[in-house]
Amino acid sequence: MDKLDPDRIQRLLTDALAAWQHDPQRGAIQRDFVFTDFAQAFAFMTRLALYAEKHNHHPDWRNTYNRVAVTLTSHDQGGLTQRDADFAGHADAVYAELARFSG
């Protein structure tokens, strides 16, 4: 899968992935997700872990209680690819779904 060009990255960040931050030095995108508690954050990570395994594309992430920081890049391509954009979109959808049930 080819690396995304800067124009495509900018369009994604403006449209579909507006909550994500771009780090052009690392060739990565990053987002912090905040949940009501640890259990909800862990449920989110579990859903993403299943997606990551199925698509053989694994995030760099960090969890502290009710927060999950996710960083995406395609190391083998030296930057962002469509796999990263797809993963970010999936993460956003899971987050929105969990937020609906947080009460």
mmCIF file of N, CA, C and O in Angstrom:
data_model
loop_
_atom_site.group_PDB
_atom_site.id
_atom_site.type_symbol
_atom_site.label_atom_id
_atom_site.label_comp_id
_atom_site.label_asym_id
_atom_site.label_seq_id
_atom_site.Cartn_x
_atom_site.Cartn_y
_atom_site.Cartn_z
ATOM 1 N N MET A 1 0.850 -1.169 0.000
ATOM 2 C CA MET A 1 0.000 0.000 0.000
ATOM 3 C C MET A 1 0.898 1.235 0.000
ATOM 4 O O MET A 1 1.837 1.323 0.780
ATOM 5 N N ASP A 2 0.600 2.176 -0.859
ATOM 6 C CA ASP A 2 1.423 3.374 -1.009
ATOM 7 C C ASP A 2 1.147 4.414 0.065
ATOM 8 O O ASP A 2 0.038 4.513 0.595
ATOM 9 N N LYS A 3 2.178 5.206 0.341
ATOM 10 C CA LYS A 3 2.066 6.321 1.261
ATOM 11 C C LYS A 3 1.114 7.367 0.686
ATOM 12 O O LYS A 3 1.086 7.599 -0.524
ATOM 13 N N LEU A 4 0.317 7.988 1.543
ATOM 14 C CA LEU A 4 -0.597 9.042 1.114
ATOM 15 C C LEU A 4 0.187 10.321 0.840
ATOM 16 O O LEU A 4 1.104 10.667 1.593
ATOM 17 N N ASP A 5 -0.211 11.048 -0.186
ATOM 18 C CA ASP A 5 0.459 12.317 -0.477
ATOM 19 C C ASP A 5 -0.085 13.405 0.456
ATOM 20 O O ASP A 5 -1.164 13.265 1.036
ATOM 21 N N PRO A 6 0.665 14.485 0.651
ATOM 22 C CA PRO A 6 0.265 15.534 1.596
ATOM 23 C C PRO A 6 -1.128 16.116 1.338
ATOM 24 O O PRO A 6 -1.854 16.427 2.289
ATOM 25 N N ASP A 7 -1.517 16.263 0.074
ATOM 26 C CA ASP A 7 -2.853 16.793 -0.225
ATOM 27 C C ASP A 7 -3.949 15.849 0.260
ATOM 28 O O ASP A 7 -4.962 16.283 0.814
ATOM 29 N N ARG A 8 -3.757 14.562 0.060
ATOM 30 C CA ARG A 8 -4.743 13.565 0.501
ATOM 31 C C ARG A 8 -4.827 13.554 2.022
ATOM 32 O O ARG A 8 -5.922 13.477 2.598
ATOM 33 N N ILE A 9 -3.697 13.644 2.694
ATOM 34 C CA ILE A 9 -3.689 13.684 4.160
ATOM 35 C C ILE A 9 -4.475 14.895 4.649
ATOM 36 O O ILE A 9 -5.306 14.790 5.550
ATOM 37 N N GLN A 10 -4.226 16.036 4.042
ATOM 38 C CA GLN A 10 -4.926 17.258 4.457
ATOM 39 C C GLN A 10 -6.426 17.141 4.246
ATOM 40 O O GLN A 10 -7.219 17.560 5.100
ATOM 41 N N ARG A 11 -6.843 16.555 3.129
ATOM 42 C CA ARG A 11 -8.276 16.363 2.885
ATOM 43 C C ARG A 11 -8.897 15.443 3.937
ATOM 44 O O ARG A 11 -9.989 15.713 4.439
ATOM 45 N N LEU A 12 -8.197 14.367 4.279
ATOM 46 C CA LEU A 12 -8.710 13.447 5.301
ATOM 47 C C LEU A 12 -8.859 14.145 6.639
ATOM 48 O O LEU A 12 -9.866 13.987 7.327
ATOM 49 N N LEU A 13 -7.846 14.931 7.013
ATOM 50 C CA LEU A 13 -7.878 15.605 8.309
ATOM 51 C C LEU A 13 -8.925 16.711 8.349
ATOM 52 O O LEU A 13 -9.450 17.031 9.413
ATOM 53 N N THR A 14 -9.237 17.274 7.220
ATOM 54 C CA THR A 14 -10.261 18.313 7.151
ATOM 55 C C THR A 14 -11.657 17.707 7.156
ATOM 56 O O THR A 14 -12.572 18.253 7.758
ATOM 57 N N ASP A 15 -11.800 16.558 6.523
ATOM 58 C CA ASP A 15 -13.123 15.949 6.360
ATOM 59 C C ASP A 15 -13.362 14.819 7.363
ATOM 60 O O ASP A 15 -13.881 15.044 8.440
ATOM 61 N N ALA A 16 -12.963 13.625 6.999
ATOM 62 C CA ALA A 16 -13.323 12.419 7.747
ATOM 63 C C ALA A 16 -12.624 12.281 9.092
ATOM 64 O O ALA A 16 -13.185 11.682 10.016
ATOM 65 N N LEU A 17 -11.420 12.812 9.218
ATOM 66 C CA LEU A 17 -10.634 12.577 10.434
ATOM 67 C C LEU A 17 -10.297 13.884 11.149
ATOM 68 O O LEU A 17 -9.174 14.089 11.614
ATOM 69 N N ALA A 18 -11.277 14.746 11.279
ATOM 70 C CA ALA A 18 -11.046 16.094 11.820
ATOM 71 C C ALA A 18 -10.548 16.091 13.266
ATOM 72 O O ALA A 18 -9.874 17.033 13.682
ATOM 73 N N ALA A 19 -10.832 15.053 14.033
ATOM 74 C CA ALA A 19 -10.400 15.008 15.430
ATOM 75 C C ALA A 19 -8.957 14.531 15.594
ATOM 76 O O ALA A 19 -8.413 14.565 16.692
ATOM 77 N N TRP A 20 -8.343 14.104 14.510
ATOM 78 C CA TRP A 20 -6.978 13.585 14.565
ATOM 79 C C TRP A 20 -5.971 14.698 14.287
ATOM 80 O O TRP A 20 -6.241 15.609 13.522
ATOM 81 N N GLN A 21 -4.803 14.574 14.915
ATOM 82 C CA GLN A 21 -3.715 15.535 14.722
ATOM 83 C C GLN A 21 -2.634 14.886 13.871
ATOM 84 O O GLN A 21 -2.285 13.720 14.094
ATOM 85 N N HIS A 22 -2.099 15.645 12.947
ATOM 86 C CA HIS A 22 -1.052 15.132 12.055
ATOM 87 C C HIS A 22 0.315 15.534 12.572
ATOM 88 O O HIS A 22 0.536 16.692 12.932
ATOM 89 N N ASP A 23 1.224 14.591 12.603
ATOM 90 C CA ASP A 23 2.620 14.846 12.944
ATOM 91 C C ASP A 23 3.445 14.539 11.700
ATOM 92 O O ASP A 23 3.823 13.387 11.470
ATOM 93 N N PRO A 24 3.697 15.551 10.858
ATOM 94 C CA PRO A 24 4.405 15.290 9.603
ATOM 95 C C PRO A 24 5.837 14.801 9.807
ATOM 96 O O PRO A 24 6.352 14.067 8.960
ATOM 97 N N GLN A 25 6.464 15.163 10.913
ATOM 98 C CA GLN A 25 7.826 14.691 11.183
ATOM 99 C C GLN A 25 7.863 13.175 11.336
ATOM 100 O O GLN A 25 8.790 12.520 10.861
ATOM 101 N N ARG A 26 6.866 12.636 12.012
ATOM 102 C CA ARG A 26 6.792 11.187 12.225
ATOM 103 C C ARG A 26 6.017 10.471 11.118
ATOM 104 O O ARG A 26 6.034 9.247 11.060
ATOM 105 N N GLY A 27 5.302 11.247 10.303
ATOM 106 C CA GLY A 27 4.448 10.608 9.312
ATOM 107 C C GLY A 27 3.334 9.835 9.996
ATOM 108 O O GLY A 27 3.052 8.692 9.650
ATOM 109 N N ALA A 28 2.695 10.472 10.986
ATOM 110 C CA ALA A 28 1.707 9.791 11.811
ATOM 111 C C ALA A 28 0.520 10.707 12.085
ATOM 112 O O ALA A 28 0.599 11.921 11.926
ATOM 113 N N ILE A 29 -0.577 10.078 12.514
ATOM 114 C CA ILE A 29 -1.719 10.811 13.046
ATOM 115 C C ILE A 29 -1.958 10.312 14.459
ATOM 116 O O ILE A 29 -1.658 9.155 14.789
ATOM 117 N N GLN A 30 -2.507 11.207 15.302
ATOM 118 C CA GLN A 30 -2.691 10.874 16.712
ATOM 119 C C GLN A 30 -3.997 11.454 17.208
ATOM 120 O O GLN A 30 -4.423 12.520 16.777
ATOM 121 N N ARG A 31 -4.621 10.707 18.126
ATOM 122 C CA ARG A 31 -5.850 11.196 18.764
ATOM 123 C C ARG A 31 -5.922 10.651 20.178
ATOM 124 O O ARG A 31 -5.562 9.503 20.439
ATOM 125 N N ASP A 32 -6.414 11.488 21.087
ATOM 126 C CA ASP A 32 -6.691 11.073 22.457
ATOM 127 C C ASP A 32 -8.186 10.856 22.605
ATOM 128 O O ASP A 32 -8.984 11.718 22.217
ATOM 129 N N PHE A 33 -8.553 9.722 23.167
ATOM 130 C CA PHE A 33 -9.949 9.373 23.408
ATOM 131 C C PHE A 33 -10.178 9.366 24.921
ATOM 132 O O PHE A 33 -9.375 8.799 25.666
ATOM 133 N N VAL A 34 -11.265 9.973 25.381
ATOM 134 C CA VAL A 34 -11.585 10.039 26.804
ATOM 135 C C VAL A 34 -12.926 9.335 27.035
ATOM 136 O O VAL A 34 -13.901 9.600 26.327
ATOM 137 N N PHE A 35 -12.949 8.476 28.050
ATOM 138 C CA PHE A 35 -14.122 7.662 28.353
ATOM 139 C C PHE A 35 -14.621 7.953 29.766
ATOM 140 O O PHE A 35 -13.980 8.668 30.528
ATOM 141 N N THR A 36 -15.738 7.367 30.131
ATOM 142 C CA THR A 36 -16.294 7.598 31.459
ATOM 143 C C THR A 36 -15.490 6.891 32.551
ATOM 144 O O THR A 36 -15.444 7.364 33.680
ATOM 145 N N ASP A 37 -14.880 5.746 32.205
ATOM 146 C CA ASP A 37 -14.124 4.996 33.207
ATOM 147 C C ASP A 37 -13.151 4.043 32.513
ATOM 148 O O ASP A 37 -13.090 3.970 31.281
ATOM 149 N N PHE A 38 -12.408 3.313 33.327
ATOM 150 C CA PHE A 38 -11.417 2.379 32.801
ATOM 151 C C PHE A 38 -12.064 1.260 31.984
ATOM 152 O O PHE A 38 -11.538 0.860 30.940
ATOM 153 N N ALA A 39 -13.184 0.749 32.464
ATOM 154 C CA ALA A 39 -13.835 -0.363 31.764
ATOM 155 C C ALA A 39 -14.213 0.028 30.336
ATOM 156 O O ALA A 39 -14.031 -0.763 29.400
ATOM 157 N N GLN A 40 -14.717 1.223 30.161
ATOM 158 C CA GLN A 40 -15.092 1.670 28.822
ATOM 159 C C GLN A 40 -13.842 1.868 27.951
ATOM 160 O O GLN A 40 -13.842 1.499 26.772
ATOM 161 N N ALA A 41 -12.786 2.424 28.524
ATOM 162 C CA ALA A 41 -11.531 2.578 27.778
ATOM 163 C C ALA A 41 -10.992 1.220 27.373
ATOM 164 O O ALA A 41 -10.518 1.031 26.240
ATOM 165 N N PHE A 42 -11.072 0.252 28.268
ATOM 166 C CA PHE A 42 -10.574 -1.091 27.969
ATOM 167 C C PHE A 42 -11.424 -1.768 26.900
ATOM 168 O O PHE A 42 -10.901 -2.456 26.021
ATOM 169 N N ALA A 43 -12.735 -1.559 26.943
ATOM 170 C CA ALA A 43 -13.614 -2.107 25.908
ATOM 171 C C ALA A 43 -13.236 -1.544 24.544
ATOM 172 O O ALA A 43 -13.200 -2.270 23.537
ATOM 173 N N PHE A 44 -12.954 -0.259 24.493
ATOM 174 C CA PHE A 44 -12.510 0.395 23.259
ATOM 175 C C PHE A 44 -11.225 -0.252 22.749
ATOM 176 O O PHE A 44 -11.113 -0.611 21.574
ATOM 177 N N MET A 45 -10.257 -0.421 23.637
ATOM 178 C CA MET A 45 -8.985 -1.020 23.233
ATOM 179 C C MET A 45 -9.179 -2.458 22.750
ATOM 180 O O MET A 45 -8.542 -2.882 21.787
ATOM 181 N N THR A 46 -10.079 -3.180 23.386
ATOM 182 C CA THR A 46 -10.346 -4.559 22.969
ATOM 183 C C THR A 46 -10.920 -4.593 21.559
ATOM 184 O O THR A 46 -10.488 -5.401 20.719
ATOM 185 N N ARG A 47 -11.866 -3.723 21.286
ATOM 186 C CA ARG A 47 -12.449 -3.663 19.936
ATOM 187 C C ARG A 47 -11.381 -3.316 18.903
ATOM 188 O O ARG A 47 -11.341 -3.885 17.818
ATOM 189 N N LEU A 48 -10.517 -2.339 19.241
ATOM 190 C CA LEU A 48 -9.457 -1.961 18.297
ATOM 191 C C LEU A 48 -8.436 -3.072 18.134
ATOM 192 O O LEU A 48 -7.892 -3.263 17.035
ATOM 193 N N ALA A 49 -8.155 -3.808 19.197
ATOM 194 C CA ALA A 49 -7.199 -4.913 19.107
ATOM 195 C C ALA A 49 -7.702 -5.981 18.138
ATOM 196 O O ALA A 49 -6.922 -6.523 17.341
ATOM 197 N N LEU A 50 -8.986 -6.279 18.184
ATOM 198 C CA LEU A 50 -9.558 -7.265 17.255
ATOM 199 C C LEU A 50 -9.445 -6.780 15.812
ATOM 200 O O LEU A 50 -9.106 -7.543 14.902
ATOM 201 N N TYR A 51 -9.727 -5.506 15.598
ATOM 202 C CA TYR A 51 -9.595 -4.911 14.264
ATOM 203 C C TYR A 51 -8.138 -4.966 13.805
ATOM 204 O O TYR A 51 -7.847 -5.318 12.662
ATOM 205 N N ALA A 52 -7.227 -4.615 14.694
ATOM 206 C CA ALA A 52 -5.799 -4.601 14.357
ATOM 207 C C ALA A 52 -5.323 -5.985 13.928
ATOM 208 O O ALA A 52 -4.595 -6.124 12.936
ATOM 209 N N GLU A 53 -5.720 -6.993 14.658
ATOM 210 C CA GLU A 53 -5.315 -8.361 14.308
ATOM 211 C C GLU A 53 -5.900 -8.788 12.966
ATOM 212 O O GLU A 53 -5.201 -9.371 12.136
ATOM 213 N N LYS A 54 -7.159 -8.491 12.766
ATOM 214 C CA LYS A 54 -7.823 -8.879 11.512
ATOM 215 C C LYS A 54 -7.163 -8.216 10.306
ATOM 216 O O LYS A 54 -7.040 -8.811 9.247
ATOM 217 N N HIS A 55 -6.716 -6.960 10.472
ATOM 218 C CA HIS A 55 -6.148 -6.197 9.358
ATOM 219 C C HIS A 55 -4.620 -6.146 9.376
ATOM 220 O O HIS A 55 -4.015 -5.481 8.534
ATOM 221 N N ASN A 56 -4.026 -6.855 10.330
ATOM 222 C CA ASN A 56 -2.573 -6.901 10.469
ATOM 223 C C ASN A 56 -1.970 -5.493 10.433
ATOM 224 O O ASN A 56 -1.018 -5.216 9.706
ATOM 225 N N HIS A 57 -2.575 -4.614 11.204
ATOM 226 C CA HIS A 57 -2.104 -3.223 11.291
ATOM 227 C C HIS A 57 -2.319 -2.759 12.724
ATOM 228 O O HIS A 57 -3.454 -2.601 13.163
ATOM 229 N N HIS A 58 -1.224 -2.558 13.440
ATOM 230 C CA HIS A 58 -1.297 -2.361 14.883
ATOM 231 C C HIS A 58 -0.895 -0.941 15.273
ATOM 232 O O HIS A 58 0.124 -0.440 14.820
ATOM 233 N N PRO A 59 -1.690 -0.316 16.135
ATOM 234 C CA PRO A 59 -1.412 1.060 16.546
ATOM 235 C C PRO A 59 -0.340 1.121 17.633
ATOM 236 O O PRO A 59 -0.081 0.138 18.327
ATOM 237 N N ASP A 60 0.238 2.279 17.773
ATOM 238 C CA ASP A 60 0.984 2.609 18.982
ATOM 239 C C ASP A 60 -0.062 3.252 19.884
ATOM 240 O O ASP A 60 -0.762 4.175 19.442
ATOM 241 N N TRP A 61 -0.200 2.764 21.100
ATOM 242 C CA TRP A 61 -1.207 3.343 21.966
ATOM 243 C C TRP A 61 -0.773 3.308 23.424
ATOM 244 O O TRP A 61 0.135 2.589 23.805
ATOM 245 N N ARG A 62 -1.459 4.129 24.194
ATOM 246 C CA ARG A 62 -1.172 4.262 25.619
ATOM 247 C C ARG A 62 -2.513 4.444 26.333
ATOM 248 O O ARG A 62 -3.375 5.181 25.875
ATOM 249 N N ASN A 63 -2.645 3.760 27.461
ATOM 250 C CA ASN A 63 -3.871 3.859 28.257
ATOM 251 C C ASN A 63 -3.517 4.306 29.664
ATOM 252 O O ASN A 63 -2.617 3.761 30.288
ATOM 253 N N THR A 64 -4.218 5.316 30.147
ATOM 254 C CA THR A 64 -4.152 5.744 31.534
ATOM 255 C C THR A 64 -5.575 5.930 32.014
ATOM 256 O O THR A 64 -6.281 6.839 31.549
ATOM 257 N N TYR A 65 -6.010 5.047 32.891
ATOM 258 C CA TYR A 65 -7.357 5.008 33.440
ATOM 259 C C TYR A 65 -8.430 5.148 32.360
ATOM 260 O O TYR A 65 -8.723 4.188 31.660
ATOM 261 N N ASN A 66 -9.006 6.342 32.171
ATOM 262 C CA ASN A 66 -10.120 6.498 31.226
ATOM 263 C C ASN A 66 -9.685 7.146 29.913
ATOM 264 O O ASN A 66 -10.525 7.594 29.140
ATOM 265 N N ARG A 67 -8.399 7.168 29.653
ATOM 266 C CA ARG A 67 -7.874 7.801 28.435
ATOM 267 C C ARG A 67 -7.073 6.803 27.607
ATOM 268 O O ARG A 67 -6.314 6.009 28.163
ATOM 269 N N VAL A 68 -7.261 6.894 26.300
ATOM 270 C CA VAL A 68 -6.483 6.076 25.371
ATOM 271 C C VAL A 68 -5.933 7.007 24.295
ATOM 272 O O VAL A 68 -6.698 7.700 23.617
ATOM 273 N N ALA A 69 -4.618 7.045 24.167
ATOM 274 C CA ALA A 69 -3.957 7.823 23.113
ATOM 275 C C ALA A 69 -3.552 6.852 22.015
ATOM 276 O O ALA A 69 -2.885 5.844 22.289
ATOM 277 N N VAL A 70 -3.964 7.131 20.789
ATOM 278 C CA VAL A 70 -3.690 6.252 19.652
ATOM 279 C C VAL A 70 -2.859 7.020 18.630
ATOM 280 O O VAL A 70 -3.215 8.133 18.240
ATOM 281 N N THR A 71 -1.772 6.406 18.190
ATOM 282 C CA THR A 71 -0.930 6.954 17.131
ATOM 283 C C THR A 71 -0.861 5.924 16.014
ATOM 284 O O THR A 71 -0.626 4.740 16.268
ATOM 285 N N LEU A 72 -1.067 6.392 14.789
ATOM 286 C CA LEU A 72 -1.077 5.512 13.624
ATOM 287 C C LEU A 72 -0.058 5.958 12.585
ATOM 288 O O LEU A 72 0.039 7.150 12.272
ATOM 289 N N THR A 73 0.668 5.010 12.059
ATOM 290 C CA THR A 73 1.560 5.208 10.921
ATOM 291 C C THR A 73 1.843 3.837 10.330
ATOM 292 O O THR A 73 1.689 2.821 11.011
ATOM 293 N N SER A 74 2.228 3.804 9.088
ATOM 294 C CA SER A 74 2.620 2.547 8.450
ATOM 295 C C SER A 74 4.143 2.531 8.383
ATOM 296 O O SER A 74 4.744 3.106 7.473
ATOM 297 N N HIS A 75 4.746 1.895 9.372
ATOM 298 C CA HIS A 75 6.207 1.889 9.474
ATOM 299 C C HIS A 75 6.869 1.344 8.220
ATOM 300 O O HIS A 75 7.899 1.868 7.787
ATOM 301 N N ASP A 76 6.261 0.320 7.627
ATOM 302 C CA ASP A 76 6.864 -0.288 6.442
ATOM 303 C C ASP A 76 6.841 0.636 5.221
ATOM 304 O O ASP A 76 7.608 0.439 4.281
ATOM 305 N N GLN A 77 5.980 1.669 5.255
ATOM 306 C CA GLN A 77 5.907 2.626 4.152
ATOM 307 C C GLN A 77 6.530 3.977 4.514
ATOM 308 O O GLN A 77 6.583 4.881 3.692
ATOM 309 N N GLY A 78 6.931 4.120 5.754
ATOM 310 C CA GLY A 78 7.553 5.361 6.184
ATOM 311 C C GLY A 78 6.597 6.535 6.270
ATOM 312 O O GLY A 78 6.993 7.685 6.080
ATOM 313 N N GLY A 79 5.339 6.274 6.580
ATOM 314 C CA GLY A 79 4.361 7.348 6.697
ATOM 315 C C GLY A 79 2.946 6.814 6.677
ATOM 316 O O GLY A 79 2.710 5.630 6.882
ATOM 317 N N LEU A 80 2.017 7.695 6.403
ATOM 318 C CA LEU A 80 0.596 7.351 6.424
ATOM 319 C C LEU A 80 0.154 6.665 5.142
ATOM 320 O O LEU A 80 0.533 7.078 4.048
ATOM 321 N N THR A 81 -0.671 5.647 5.307
ATOM 322 C CA THR A 81 -1.289 4.962 4.175
ATOM 323 C C THR A 81 -2.791 4.900 4.406
ATOM 324 O O THR A 81 -3.295 5.302 5.462
ATOM 325 N N GLN A 82 -3.498 4.351 3.451
ATOM 326 C CA GLN A 82 -4.938 4.192 3.581
ATOM 327 C C GLN A 82 -5.282 3.292 4.766
ATOM 328 O O GLN A 82 -6.322 3.457 5.399
ATOM 329 N N ARG A 83 -4.383 2.346 5.109
ATOM 330 C CA ARG A 83 -4.631 1.490 6.280
ATOM 331 C C ARG A 83 -4.770 2.324 7.550
ATOM 332 O O ARG A 83 -5.590 2.025 8.411
ATOM 333 N N ASP A 84 -3.947 3.374 7.658
ATOM 334 C CA ASP A 84 -4.022 4.246 8.834
ATOM 335 C C ASP A 84 -5.338 5.023 8.845
ATOM 336 O O ASP A 84 -5.988 5.142 9.892
ATOM 337 N N ALA A 85 -5.722 5.539 7.696
ATOM 338 C CA ALA A 85 -6.983 6.276 7.594
ATOM 339 C C ALA A 85 -8.164 5.364 7.915
ATOM 340 O O ALA A 85 -9.094 5.773 8.628
ATOM 341 N N ASP A 86 -8.130 4.132 7.420
ATOM 342 C CA ASP A 86 -9.208 3.181 7.708
ATOM 343 C C ASP A 86 -9.269 2.851 9.195
ATOM 344 O O ASP A 86 -10.348 2.789 9.786
ATOM 345 N N PHE A 87 -8.098 2.634 9.799
ATOM 346 C CA PHE A 87 -8.045 2.328 11.229
ATOM 347 C C PHE A 87 -8.591 3.503 12.042
ATOM 348 O O PHE A 87 -9.385 3.326 12.964
ATOM 349 N N ALA A 88 -8.183 4.715 11.693
ATOM 350 C CA ALA A 88 -8.656 5.912 12.399
ATOM 351 C C ALA A 88 -10.174 6.037 12.275
ATOM 352 O O ALA A 88 -10.859 6.353 13.254
ATOM 353 N N GLY A 89 -10.704 5.806 11.092
ATOM 354 C CA GLY A 89 -12.154 5.863 10.897
ATOM 355 C C GLY A 89 -12.873 4.823 11.730
ATOM 356 O O GLY A 89 -13.937 5.097 12.311
ATOM 357 N N HIS A 90 -12.296 3.634 11.820
ATOM 358 C CA HIS A 90 -12.889 2.582 12.641
ATOM 359 C C HIS A 90 -12.849 2.988 14.122
ATOM 360 O O HIS A 90 -13.842 2.821 14.843
ATOM 361 N N ALA A 91 -11.717 3.525 14.565
ATOM 362 C CA ALA A 91 -11.595 3.970 15.958
ATOM 363 C C ALA A 91 -12.640 5.040 16.274
ATOM 364 O O ALA A 91 -13.282 5.000 17.334
ATOM 365 N N ASP A 92 -12.828 5.974 15.365
ATOM 366 C CA ASP A 92 -13.832 7.022 15.566
ATOM 367 C C ASP A 92 -15.238 6.423 15.678
ATOM 368 O O ASP A 92 -16.041 6.852 16.513
ATOM 369 N N ALA A 93 -15.536 5.439 14.847
ATOM 370 C CA ALA A 93 -16.860 4.810 14.870
ATOM 371 C C ALA A 93 -17.089 4.044 16.170
ATOM 372 O O ALA A 93 -18.181 4.117 16.758
ATOM 373 N N VAL A 94 -16.080 3.312 16.628
ATOM 374 C CA VAL A 94 -16.202 2.581 17.895
ATOM 375 C C VAL A 94 -16.383 3.563 19.049
ATOM 376 O O VAL A 94 -17.223 3.355 19.932
ATOM 377 N N TYR A 95 -15.615 4.645 19.042
ATOM 378 C CA TYR A 95 -15.723 5.665 20.080
ATOM 379 C C TYR A 95 -17.137 6.261 20.114
ATOM 380 O O TYR A 95 -17.740 6.402 21.177
ATOM 381 N N ALA A 96 -17.671 6.591 18.953
ATOM 382 C CA ALA A 96 -19.018 7.148 18.879
ATOM 383 C C ALA A 96 -20.048 6.144 19.389
ATOM 384 O O ALA A 96 -20.994 6.525 20.104
ATOM 385 N N GLU A 97 -19.878 4.893 19.058
ATOM 386 C CA GLU A 97 -20.813 3.860 19.514
ATOM 387 C C GLU A 97 -20.766 3.722 21.043
ATOM 388 O O GLU A 97 -21.813 3.678 21.693
ATOM 389 N N LEU A 98 -19.565 3.682 21.593
ATOM 390 C CA LEU A 98 -19.437 3.563 23.050
ATOM 391 C C LEU A 98 -19.974 4.805 23.766
ATOM 392 O O LEU A 98 -20.569 4.698 24.843
ATOM 393 N N ALA A 99 -19.788 5.970 23.168
ATOM 394 C CA ALA A 99 -20.273 7.214 23.765
ATOM 395 C C ALA A 99 -21.801 7.226 23.863
ATOM 396 O O ALA A 99 -22.367 7.778 24.813
ATOM 397 N N ARG A 100 -22.461 6.605 22.893
ATOM 398 C CA ARG A 100 -23.937 6.565 22.922
ATOM 399 C C ARG A 100 -24.449 5.789 24.114
ATOM 400 O O ARG A 100 -25.534 6.053 24.613
ATOM 401 N N PHE A 101 -23.657 4.796 24.563
ATOM 402 C CA PHE A 101 -24.110 3.939 25.662
ATOM 403 C C PHE A 101 -23.524 4.338 27.012
ATOM 404 O O PHE A 101 -23.714 3.643 27.986
ATOM 405 N N SER A 102 -22.840 5.476 27.056
ATOM 406 C CA SER A 102 -22.209 5.862 28.316
ATOM 407 C C SER A 102 -23.169 6.574 29.263
ATOM 408 O O SER A 102 -22.793 6.929 30.362
ATOM 409 N N GLY A 103 -24.370 6.762 28.819
ATOM 410 C CA GLY A 103 -25.386 7.206 29.701
ATOM 411 C C GLY A 103 -25.685 8.608 29.830
ATOM 412 O O GLY A 103 -26.305 9.171 30.564
#
